[in-house]
PDB file of C-alpha atoms in Angstrom:
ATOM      1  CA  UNK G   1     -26.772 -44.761  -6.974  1.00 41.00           C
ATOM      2  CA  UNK G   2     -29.583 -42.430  -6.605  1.00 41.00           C
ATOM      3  CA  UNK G   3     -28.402 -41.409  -3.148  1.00 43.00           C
ATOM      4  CA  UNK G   4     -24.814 -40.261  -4.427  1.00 38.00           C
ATOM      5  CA  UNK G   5     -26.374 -38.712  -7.165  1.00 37.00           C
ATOM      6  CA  UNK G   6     -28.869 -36.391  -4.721  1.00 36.00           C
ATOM      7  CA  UNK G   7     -25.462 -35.996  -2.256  1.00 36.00           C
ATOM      8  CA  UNK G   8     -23.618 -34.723  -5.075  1.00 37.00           C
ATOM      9  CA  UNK G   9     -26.541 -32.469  -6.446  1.00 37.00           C
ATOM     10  CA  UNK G  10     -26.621 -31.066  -3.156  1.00 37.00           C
ATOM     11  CA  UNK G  11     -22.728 -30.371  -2.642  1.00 38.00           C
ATOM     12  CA  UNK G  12     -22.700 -28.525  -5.823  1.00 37.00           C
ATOM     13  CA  UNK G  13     -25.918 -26.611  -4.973  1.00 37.00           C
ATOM     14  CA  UNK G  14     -24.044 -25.845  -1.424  1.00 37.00           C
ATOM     15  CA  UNK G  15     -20.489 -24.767  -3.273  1.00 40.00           C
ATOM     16  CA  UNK G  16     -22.671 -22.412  -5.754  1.00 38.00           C
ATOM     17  CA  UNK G  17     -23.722 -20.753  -2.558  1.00 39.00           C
ATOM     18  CA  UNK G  18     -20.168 -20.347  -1.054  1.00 48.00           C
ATOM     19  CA  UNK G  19     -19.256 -18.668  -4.238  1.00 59.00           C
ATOM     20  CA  UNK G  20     -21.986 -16.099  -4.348  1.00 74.00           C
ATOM     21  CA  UNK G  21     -20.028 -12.581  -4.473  1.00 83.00           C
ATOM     22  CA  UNK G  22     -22.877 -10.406  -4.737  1.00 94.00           C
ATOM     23  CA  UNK G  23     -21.994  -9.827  -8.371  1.00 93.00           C
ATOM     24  CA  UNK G  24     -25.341  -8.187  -9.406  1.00 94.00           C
ATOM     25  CA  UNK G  25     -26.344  -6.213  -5.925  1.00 95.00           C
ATOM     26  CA  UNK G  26     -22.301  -4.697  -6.386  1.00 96.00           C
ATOM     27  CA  UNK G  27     -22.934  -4.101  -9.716  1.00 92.00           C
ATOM     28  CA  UNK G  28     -25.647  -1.956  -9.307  1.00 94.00           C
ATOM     29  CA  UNK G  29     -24.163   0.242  -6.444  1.00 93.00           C
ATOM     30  CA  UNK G  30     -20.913   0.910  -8.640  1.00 92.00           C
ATOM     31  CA  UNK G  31     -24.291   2.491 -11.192  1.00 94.00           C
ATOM     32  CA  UNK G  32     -24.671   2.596 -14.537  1.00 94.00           C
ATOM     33  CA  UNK G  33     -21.623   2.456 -17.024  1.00 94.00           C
ATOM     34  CA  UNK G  34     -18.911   2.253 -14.162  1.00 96.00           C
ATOM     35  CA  UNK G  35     -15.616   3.447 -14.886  1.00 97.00           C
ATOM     36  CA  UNK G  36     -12.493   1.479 -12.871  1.00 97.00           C
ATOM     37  CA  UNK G  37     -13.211   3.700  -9.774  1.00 97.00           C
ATOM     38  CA  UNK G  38     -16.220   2.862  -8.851  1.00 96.00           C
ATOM     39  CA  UNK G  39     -15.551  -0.969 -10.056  1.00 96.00           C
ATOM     40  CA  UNK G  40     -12.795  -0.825  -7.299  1.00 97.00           C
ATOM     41  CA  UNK G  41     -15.479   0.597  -4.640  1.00 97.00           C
ATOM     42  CA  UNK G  42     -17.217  -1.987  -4.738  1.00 97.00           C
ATOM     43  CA  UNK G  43     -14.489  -4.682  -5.796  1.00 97.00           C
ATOM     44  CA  UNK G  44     -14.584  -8.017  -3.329  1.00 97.00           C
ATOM     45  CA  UNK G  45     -10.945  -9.198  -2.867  1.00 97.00           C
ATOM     46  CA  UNK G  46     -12.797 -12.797  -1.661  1.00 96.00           C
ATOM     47  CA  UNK G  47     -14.331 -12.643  -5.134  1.00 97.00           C
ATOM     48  CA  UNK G  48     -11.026 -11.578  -6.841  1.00 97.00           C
ATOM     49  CA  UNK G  49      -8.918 -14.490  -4.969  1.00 96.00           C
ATOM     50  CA  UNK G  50     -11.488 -17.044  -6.704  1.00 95.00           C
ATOM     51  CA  UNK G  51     -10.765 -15.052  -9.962  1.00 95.00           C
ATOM     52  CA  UNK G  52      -7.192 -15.396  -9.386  1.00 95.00           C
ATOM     53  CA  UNK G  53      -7.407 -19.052 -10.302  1.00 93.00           C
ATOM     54  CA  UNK G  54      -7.085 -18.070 -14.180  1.00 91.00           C
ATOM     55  CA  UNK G  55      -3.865 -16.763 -13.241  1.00 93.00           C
ATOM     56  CA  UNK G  56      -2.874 -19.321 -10.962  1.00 94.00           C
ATOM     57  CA  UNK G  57      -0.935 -21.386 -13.647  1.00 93.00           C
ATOM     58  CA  UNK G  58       1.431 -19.279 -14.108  1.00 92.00           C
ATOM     59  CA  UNK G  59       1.558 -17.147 -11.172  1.00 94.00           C
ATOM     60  CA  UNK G  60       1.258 -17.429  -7.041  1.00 95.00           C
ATOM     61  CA  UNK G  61       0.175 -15.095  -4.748  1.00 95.00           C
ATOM     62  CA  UNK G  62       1.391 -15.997  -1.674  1.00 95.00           C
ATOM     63  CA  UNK G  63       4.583 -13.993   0.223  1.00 94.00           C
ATOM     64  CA  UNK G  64       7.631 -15.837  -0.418  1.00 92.00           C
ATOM     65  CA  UNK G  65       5.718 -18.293  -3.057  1.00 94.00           C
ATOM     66  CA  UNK G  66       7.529 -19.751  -6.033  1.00 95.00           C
ATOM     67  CA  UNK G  67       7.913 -17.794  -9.487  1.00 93.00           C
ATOM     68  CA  UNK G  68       6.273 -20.242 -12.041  1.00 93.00           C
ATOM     69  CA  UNK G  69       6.337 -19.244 -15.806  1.00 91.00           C
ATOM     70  CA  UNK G  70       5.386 -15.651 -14.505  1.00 90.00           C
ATOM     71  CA  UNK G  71       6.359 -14.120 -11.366  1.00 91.00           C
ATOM     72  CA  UNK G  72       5.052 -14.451  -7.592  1.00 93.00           C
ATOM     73  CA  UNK G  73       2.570 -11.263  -7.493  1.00 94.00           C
ATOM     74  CA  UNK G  74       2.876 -10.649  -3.505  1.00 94.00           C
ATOM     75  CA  UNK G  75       3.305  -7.378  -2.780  1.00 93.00           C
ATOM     76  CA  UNK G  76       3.445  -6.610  -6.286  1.00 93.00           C
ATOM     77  CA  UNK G  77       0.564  -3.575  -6.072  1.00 96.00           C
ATOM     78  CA  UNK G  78       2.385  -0.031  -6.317  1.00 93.00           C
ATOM     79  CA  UNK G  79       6.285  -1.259  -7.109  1.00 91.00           C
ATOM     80  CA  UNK G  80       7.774  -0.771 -10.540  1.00 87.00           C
ATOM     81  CA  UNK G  81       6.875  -2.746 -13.958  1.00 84.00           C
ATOM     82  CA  UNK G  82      10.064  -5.503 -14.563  1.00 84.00           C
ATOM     83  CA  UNK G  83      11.248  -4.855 -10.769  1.00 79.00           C
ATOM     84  CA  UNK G  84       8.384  -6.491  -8.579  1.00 72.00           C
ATOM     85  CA  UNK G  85      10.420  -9.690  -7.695  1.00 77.00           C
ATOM     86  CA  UNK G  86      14.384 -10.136  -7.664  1.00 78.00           C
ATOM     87  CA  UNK G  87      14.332 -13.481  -8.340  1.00 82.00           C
ATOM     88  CA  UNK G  88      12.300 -13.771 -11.862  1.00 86.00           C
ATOM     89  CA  UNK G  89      14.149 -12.894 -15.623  1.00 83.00           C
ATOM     90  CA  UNK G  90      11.604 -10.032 -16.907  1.00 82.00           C
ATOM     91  CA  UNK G  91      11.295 -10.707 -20.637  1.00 81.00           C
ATOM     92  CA  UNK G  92      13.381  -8.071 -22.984  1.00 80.00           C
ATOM     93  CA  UNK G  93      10.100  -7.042 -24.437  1.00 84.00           C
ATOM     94  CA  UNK G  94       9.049  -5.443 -20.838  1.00 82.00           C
ATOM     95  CA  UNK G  95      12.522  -4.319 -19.966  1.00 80.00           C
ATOM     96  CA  UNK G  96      12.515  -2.454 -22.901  1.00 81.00           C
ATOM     97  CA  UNK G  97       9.197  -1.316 -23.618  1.00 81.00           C
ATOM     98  CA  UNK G  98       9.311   2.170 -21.889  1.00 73.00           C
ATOM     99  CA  UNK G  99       6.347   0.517 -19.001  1.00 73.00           C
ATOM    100  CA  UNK G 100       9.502   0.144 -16.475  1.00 66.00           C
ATOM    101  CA  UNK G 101       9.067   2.947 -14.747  1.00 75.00           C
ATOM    102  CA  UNK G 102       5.987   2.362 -14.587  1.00 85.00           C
ATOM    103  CA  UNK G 103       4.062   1.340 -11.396  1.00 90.00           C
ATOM    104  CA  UNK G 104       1.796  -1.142 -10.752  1.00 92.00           C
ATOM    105  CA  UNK G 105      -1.510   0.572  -9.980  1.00 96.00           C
ATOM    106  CA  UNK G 106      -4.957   0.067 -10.277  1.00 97.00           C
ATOM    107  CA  UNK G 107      -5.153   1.804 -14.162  1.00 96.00           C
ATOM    108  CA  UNK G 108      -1.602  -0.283 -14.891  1.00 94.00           C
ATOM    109  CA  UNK G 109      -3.333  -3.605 -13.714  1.00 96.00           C
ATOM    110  CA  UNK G 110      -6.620  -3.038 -14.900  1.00 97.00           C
ATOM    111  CA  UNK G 111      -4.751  -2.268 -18.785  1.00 95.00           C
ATOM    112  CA  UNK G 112      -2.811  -5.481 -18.290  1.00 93.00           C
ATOM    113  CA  UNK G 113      -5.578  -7.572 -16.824  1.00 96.00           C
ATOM    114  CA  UNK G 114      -7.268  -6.510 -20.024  1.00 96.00           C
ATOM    115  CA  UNK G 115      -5.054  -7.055 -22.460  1.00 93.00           C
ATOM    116  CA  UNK G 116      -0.961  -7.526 -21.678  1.00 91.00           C
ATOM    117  CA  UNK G 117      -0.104  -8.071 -25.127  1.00 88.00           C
ATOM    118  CA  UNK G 118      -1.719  -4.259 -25.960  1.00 89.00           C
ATOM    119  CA  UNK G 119       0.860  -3.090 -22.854  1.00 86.00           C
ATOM    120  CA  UNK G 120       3.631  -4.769 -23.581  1.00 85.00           C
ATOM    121  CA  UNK G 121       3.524  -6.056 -27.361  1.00 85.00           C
ATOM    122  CA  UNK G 122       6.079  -9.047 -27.742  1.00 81.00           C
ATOM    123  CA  UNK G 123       5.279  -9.846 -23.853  1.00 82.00           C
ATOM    124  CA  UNK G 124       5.886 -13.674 -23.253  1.00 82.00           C
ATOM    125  CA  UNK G 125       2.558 -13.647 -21.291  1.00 82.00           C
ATOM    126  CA  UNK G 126       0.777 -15.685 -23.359  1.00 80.00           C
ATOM    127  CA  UNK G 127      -2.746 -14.777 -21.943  1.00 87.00           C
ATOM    128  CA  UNK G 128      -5.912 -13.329 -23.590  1.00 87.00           C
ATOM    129  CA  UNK G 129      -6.660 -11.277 -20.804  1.00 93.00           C
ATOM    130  CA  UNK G 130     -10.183 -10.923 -18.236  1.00 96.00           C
ATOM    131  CA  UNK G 131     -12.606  -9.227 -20.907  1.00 96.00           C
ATOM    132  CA  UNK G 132     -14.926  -8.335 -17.509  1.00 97.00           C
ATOM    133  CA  UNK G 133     -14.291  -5.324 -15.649  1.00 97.00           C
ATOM    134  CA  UNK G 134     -15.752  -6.563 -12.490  1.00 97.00           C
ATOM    135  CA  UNK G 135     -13.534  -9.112 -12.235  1.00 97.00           C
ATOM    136  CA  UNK G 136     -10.606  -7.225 -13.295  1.00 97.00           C
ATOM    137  CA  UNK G 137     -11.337  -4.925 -10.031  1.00 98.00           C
ATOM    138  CA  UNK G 138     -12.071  -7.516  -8.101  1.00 98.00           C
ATOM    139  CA  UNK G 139      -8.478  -9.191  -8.721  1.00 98.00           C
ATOM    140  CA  UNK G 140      -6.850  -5.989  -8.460  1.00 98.00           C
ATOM    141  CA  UNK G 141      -8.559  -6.096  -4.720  1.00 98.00           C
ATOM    142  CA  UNK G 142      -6.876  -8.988  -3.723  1.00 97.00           C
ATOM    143  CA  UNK G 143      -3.257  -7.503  -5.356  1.00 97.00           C
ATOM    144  CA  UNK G 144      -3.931  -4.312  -2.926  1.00 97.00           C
ATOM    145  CA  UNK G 145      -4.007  -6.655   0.071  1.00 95.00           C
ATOM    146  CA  UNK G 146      -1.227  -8.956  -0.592  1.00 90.00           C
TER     147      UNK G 146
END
């Protein structure tokens, strides 16, 4: 039992190492009190896909992947608010909440990402939102590239 035990320790110890984004040397090169841009300068899309997993319960990333309670994000960086994907019923609340027009850029996803209910109030996103701003940028990384 001890074996499995010091196999396991060391497959966690080896996964902890495959996760390592450089959080703290990234942080210090965006300096002191970063503001989104120079979050996004030094935002790791890796790091944002493994970030992405919060938001994998309701939504997929991949092109041509399935809408689940939220809409397939693919390609969704730069098109409209409530027009991203043809095939998902956008709730009244963002239809109608003047955001429409809107694009999807990095201040638009980095509000959202923060807070969606502050956006859109009424929104049937049902999420709290990503209270760090590193991760925020590093998500909105990995929307830029897919």
């Amino acid at each position: 039992m001890r074996g499995v035990a010091f196999l396991l320790a060391i497959a966690v110890a080896g996964l902890a190492g495959c996760a390592d984004d450089r959080r703290e040397e990234r942080l210090r090169a965006a300096g002191e009190n970063p503001d989104l841009t120079a979050l996004l300068r030094v935002a790791d899309a890796s790091a944002g896909r493994r970030q992405f997993g919060r938001c994998a319960a309701c939504h997929t990333i991949a092109a041509g992947g399935p809408n689940l309670a939220g809409p397939n994000l693919s390609g969704i960086y730069g098109k409209r608010f409530a027009t991203g994907n043809q095939r998902f019923g956008y709730t009244a609340a963002l239809r109608a909440s003047g955001q429409a027009g809107r694009r999807w850029d990095a201040a638009a996803l980095d509000a959202w990402l923060a807070n969606p209910q502050a956006i859109v109030p009424g929104t049937s996103m049902r999420f709290a939102g990503i209270p760090d701003p590193l991760d925020r940028a590093d998500i909105i990384a990995l929307l830029q590239e897919s």
